[in-house]
């Protein structure tokens, strides 16, 4: 067993960072004292149930809610007409004025399960009873389900006013693509399909809203993880932004990007105001979550051309990416934009032609999923590398070694204008082959093959862009002139020397309280266990862009370090003034500042805090009393807009992982068993080893799910077929082997302690690695598969088709 | 619908509440008895988030009705704490192994493992997989949960001896 332990960081001597320490948040979770949205208990709360459309595409002719309203305990029934009259359409990332999106279907339904009406009642049981009493007359019309069919000119339109189902169609060329293809020894083409799946947290989305008449404030408690949430609530409800108070101290029961219930929130916010201030809650049940929660992930088709030389060195890529964003695009199309940051992966690919296209169909909406499209993109890139190896009959590991950027090439400028900050890819690849005992693994595989079994070894070497930035939005939409993705942290030291760190956003399992307290403890040399970290509500507000984009270690960590530095600066000034010594003659140790030439001359932490809070006469002239500092961090290397060739630094930091899974396929049933899984991982300095290890392995498990099991299925008629966990299959402990991991540390030169993001990496490489392993297992049969998920029946069909007559 | 009076032993204490006959046990625990440690995940018996221990056995509280637990003995995650509410041995083991991230599936995991360790204080790897095979965790990929269970089992054995 390889439990987490201290993570030695080259050239450093940290007290708390990189040390195995308990995670602050865990204590309340193990005792049942988490503060989840469903645990909020406001007297008189009303509950909302939503009526799903049975038709994927239909005109709503009539809604009769009389009987429902007459049921005892029902407070209101809301329809799309009412919502459309009193709220503004929800926000899409792209300018799509004719794709009007409301919390409830207005005039027509656009996917099976779309909410047609909402019942508000004393309890959820009554609300659900009332749903059965609502009569709706529909005029059903044919639905469009397949994204490539949806692109055709005669396809039924999801948004007739928009005139087409194409939501976005881009064309980017970086570097001399035509020349590189012309000069290449070989080219090959393939189609790869990433199926519609998501991260599906065990807690569904939930929200509670209460309009406070006295202060004219809409209070919101939600299991949310999204940037600009208060802004979008205020805009849709036509309220001032400073009248929306989002309470960020709600524990979010998993998200991985998808907890973005903006339509749910606008609906309950509207209802609470309409009803004069009653608390109103909407907690998705699992069917609503799966069918109509707007929480599906990328659903993508790649057509890729690869140009490469005789040695397997890849020169150029041409990528057509078609993504099915469902009925309401929201921020979904940007999942084609973020991967531009690493569109050439960790490889020295000279040029790339990228044509991303987002298409609407009659399905529930798409939201950003862990890595924001980087997972599908990495799957496509790794497929390209494996295909090159297969074409040239070269070893897949060797082809990677020939293409990986070398450690002496950093910072490395890729053709899209993004600089990779640091890395040592070949060493990490070496570490995972060592961990996997690769030669032995090959022996095991070959022995299984001799026994007539199908067995395969996978390999994927992938990047995790981290630190976040929003410039892909500008690449897709020139009106979005946004060049910062800031994060704030405030530190206050009270009069008795206790430390409070304040962050401005929710947490959904990433351990941000641990992150902030560890960094503050390190910087201020105080025990992190004595540091309290709180989540400011959105009005008490710190600038934040929420915990997306693998950015919190870099950005919140950096903000905490910056705030701590400001506190220390103030303490030095107080000490210099009182000890009558220049600052550069003083030294800081565990909160005490002393005179280096006469260590007996000193001021303790308690004394310094007391002076700051109570003894104005001892403060240097001009200094504010009290001891607090806010630091707002700008994204490293951010602030530049793209040049005329669309070249720009998209993300600042790049973590790297190398995955080796070992799989066996039952030749009779097509069942894939993941026998072993090895990963080597480099996210620079690890702040908390347990947290990083957990996110890596957890991401691998989700990636195994996306590769082998998980899919939101729709019938050809547009009916949703994955409404339970029995249909949308998620891996249990039986499907996930005990993942063995090893860390490597190439510090980032851009961050406070050399850290990079680590929340997405496992997920960003595992699907590609599993696909590589499955294809290795299929190779002796001359078969391959480039479509995820590779479910048992898919592989069984593939194998049976190969059976001799 | 006429509400029924229900009395049961919850975490060693006799408690009572009223519920409609159709109310699920998990809603009764959370909404009526305010024992919110137990979580609702899927409401169709697949994810295991709502697992509680009923008369010594791990069961899904979303698949039972409140009226079925009249006079029965129920243990929830709150019942694994020490008298003063501080974490019990198994709970502290999960902290030391960081056997969670978001904490949502954690109460169900802990109660499943508690039921296992009550009947088998030295479980094999297979026993552990079997015990938590019905508890889905989306955060951890299970490795640190398995680590935590092993730490907890060992400490509980030491505690007994």
Tab-separated table of C-alpha atoms in Angstrom, chain B residues 38-159:
chain	number	residue	atom	x	y	z
B	38	UNK	CA	-27.187	10.903	6.752
B	39	UNK	CA	-27.276	12.047	3.135
B	40	UNK	CA	-29.547	11.486	0.165
B	41	UNK	CA	-27.771	10.610	-3.078
B	42	UNK	CA	-29.969	8.796	-5.590
B	43	UNK	CA	-33.193	7.766	-3.824
B	44	UNK	CA	-33.157	4.495	-5.696
B	45	UNK	CA	-30.806	2.403	-3.655
B	46	UNK	CA	-27.718	2.469	-5.865
B	47	UNK	CA	-25.270	5.026	-4.485
B	48	UNK	CA	-25.222	4.130	-0.781
B	49	UNK	CA	-24.971	7.698	0.526
B	50	UNK	CA	-27.979	7.146	2.804
B	51	UNK	CA	-26.623	3.955	4.381
B	52	UNK	CA	-27.447	3.503	8.060
B	53	UNK	CA	-27.108	0.566	10.421
B	54	UNK	CA	-30.442	-1.061	11.287
B	55	UNK	CA	-30.279	-3.743	13.975
B	56	UNK	CA	-26.620	-4.288	13.137
B	57	UNK	CA	-26.963	-4.408	9.364
B	58	UNK	CA	-26.047	-1.750	6.829
B	59	UNK	CA	-29.170	-0.779	4.870
B	60	UNK	CA	-30.342	1.973	2.505
B	61	UNK	CA	-32.520	4.449	4.365
B	62	UNK	CA	-33.932	5.758	1.057
B	63	UNK	CA	-35.501	2.360	0.341
B	64	UNK	CA	-37.286	2.010	3.685
B	65	UNK	CA	-40.244	3.832	5.090
B	66	UNK	CA	-40.076	5.568	8.419
B	67	UNK	CA	-42.932	3.471	9.785
B	68	UNK	CA	-40.856	0.328	9.316
B	69	UNK	CA	-38.371	1.297	12.017
B	70	UNK	CA	-40.866	1.443	14.868
B	71	UNK	CA	-39.119	0.011	17.956
B	72	UNK	CA	-35.986	-0.793	15.943
B	73	UNK	CA	-32.397	0.164	16.582
B	74	UNK	CA	-30.772	2.629	14.184
B	75	UNK	CA	-27.200	3.875	14.077
B	76	UNK	CA	-26.239	6.805	11.875
B	77	UNK	CA	-22.908	8.526	11.372
B	78	UNK	CA	-23.578	10.703	14.407
B	79	UNK	CA	-23.650	7.519	16.462
B	80	UNK	CA	-20.040	6.711	15.604
B	81	UNK	CA	-18.825	9.749	17.569
B	82	UNK	CA	-17.588	9.694	21.125
B	83	UNK	CA	-19.994	10.725	23.883
B	84	UNK	CA	-18.841	14.346	23.645
B	85	UNK	CA	-19.375	14.450	19.882
B	86	UNK	CA	-15.696	14.240	19.010
B	87	UNK	CA	-14.696	11.823	16.249
B	88	UNK	CA	-14.664	8.136	17.151
B	89	UNK	CA	-11.827	5.765	16.290
B	90	UNK	CA	-13.120	4.888	12.825
B	91	UNK	CA	-13.888	8.509	12.054
B	92	UNK	CA	-10.403	9.601	13.069
B	93	UNK	CA	-8.963	6.844	10.897
B	94	UNK	CA	-10.779	8.346	7.928
B	95	UNK	CA	-9.189	11.689	8.794
B	96	UNK	CA	-5.744	10.149	8.969
B	97	UNK	CA	-6.226	8.343	5.668
B	98	UNK	CA	-8.077	11.323	4.152
B	99	UNK	CA	-10.720	8.840	3.078
B	100	UNK	CA	-12.931	11.514	1.549
B	101	UNK	CA	-12.948	14.822	-0.281
B	102	UNK	CA	-16.346	16.504	-0.484
B	103	UNK	CA	-17.669	14.520	2.474
B	104	UNK	CA	-21.002	13.699	0.928
B	105	UNK	CA	-20.714	9.926	0.601
B	106	UNK	CA	-18.694	9.761	3.827
B	107	UNK	CA	-21.530	9.072	6.325
B	108	UNK	CA	-22.721	6.142	4.207
B	109	UNK	CA	-19.183	4.838	3.828
B	110	UNK	CA	-18.590	5.055	7.572
B	111	UNK	CA	-21.804	3.275	8.496
B	112	UNK	CA	-21.137	0.499	5.945
B	113	UNK	CA	-17.668	0.035	7.393
B	114	UNK	CA	-18.964	0.208	10.955
B	115	UNK	CA	-21.384	-2.629	10.206
B	116	UNK	CA	-18.537	-4.655	8.695
B	117	UNK	CA	-16.177	-4.140	11.615
B	118	UNK	CA	-18.831	-4.978	14.183
B	119	UNK	CA	-19.011	-8.491	12.789
B	120	UNK	CA	-15.473	-8.843	11.469
B	121	UNK	CA	-12.683	-6.941	13.169
B	122	UNK	CA	-9.953	-8.191	10.848
B	123	UNK	CA	-11.404	-7.923	7.369
B	124	UNK	CA	-9.548	-9.135	4.296
B	125	UNK	CA	-9.235	-6.958	1.193
B	126	UNK	CA	-12.183	-8.835	-0.303
B	127	UNK	CA	-14.279	-8.250	2.818
B	128	UNK	CA	-13.572	-4.525	2.534
B	129	UNK	CA	-14.495	-4.369	-1.145
B	130	UNK	CA	-17.659	-6.319	-0.424
B	131	UNK	CA	-18.631	-3.976	2.421
B	132	UNK	CA	-18.250	-0.753	0.451
B	133	UNK	CA	-19.115	-2.206	-2.969
B	134	UNK	CA	-22.500	-0.524	-2.722
B	135	UNK	CA	-21.171	2.892	-1.771
B	136	UNK	CA	-20.239	5.094	-4.704
B	137	UNK	CA	-17.611	7.755	-4.099
B	138	UNK	CA	-16.965	10.179	-6.940
B	139	UNK	CA	-14.043	12.022	-5.358
B	140	UNK	CA	-11.444	9.567	-4.135
B	141	UNK	CA	-11.215	6.616	-6.488
B	142	UNK	CA	-11.472	4.576	-3.260
B	143	UNK	CA	-7.745	4.127	-2.524
B	144	UNK	CA	-7.688	6.433	0.483
B	145	UNK	CA	-10.976	4.993	1.713
B	146	UNK	CA	-9.406	1.541	1.694
B	147	UNK	CA	-6.346	2.946	3.481
B	148	UNK	CA	-8.619	4.541	6.085
B	149	UNK	CA	-10.584	1.359	6.693
B	150	UNK	CA	-7.375	-0.564	7.289
B	151	UNK	CA	-6.110	2.063	9.711
B	152	UNK	CA	-9.469	2.031	11.506
B	153	UNK	CA	-9.712	-1.761	11.715
B	154	UNK	CA	-6.247	-2.000	13.207
B	155	UNK	CA	-6.914	0.706	15.783
B	156	UNK	CA	-10.237	-0.821	16.772
B	157	UNK	CA	-8.535	-4.172	17.318
B	158	UNK	CA	-5.878	-2.478	19.455
B	159	UNK	CA	-8.593	-0.646	21.352
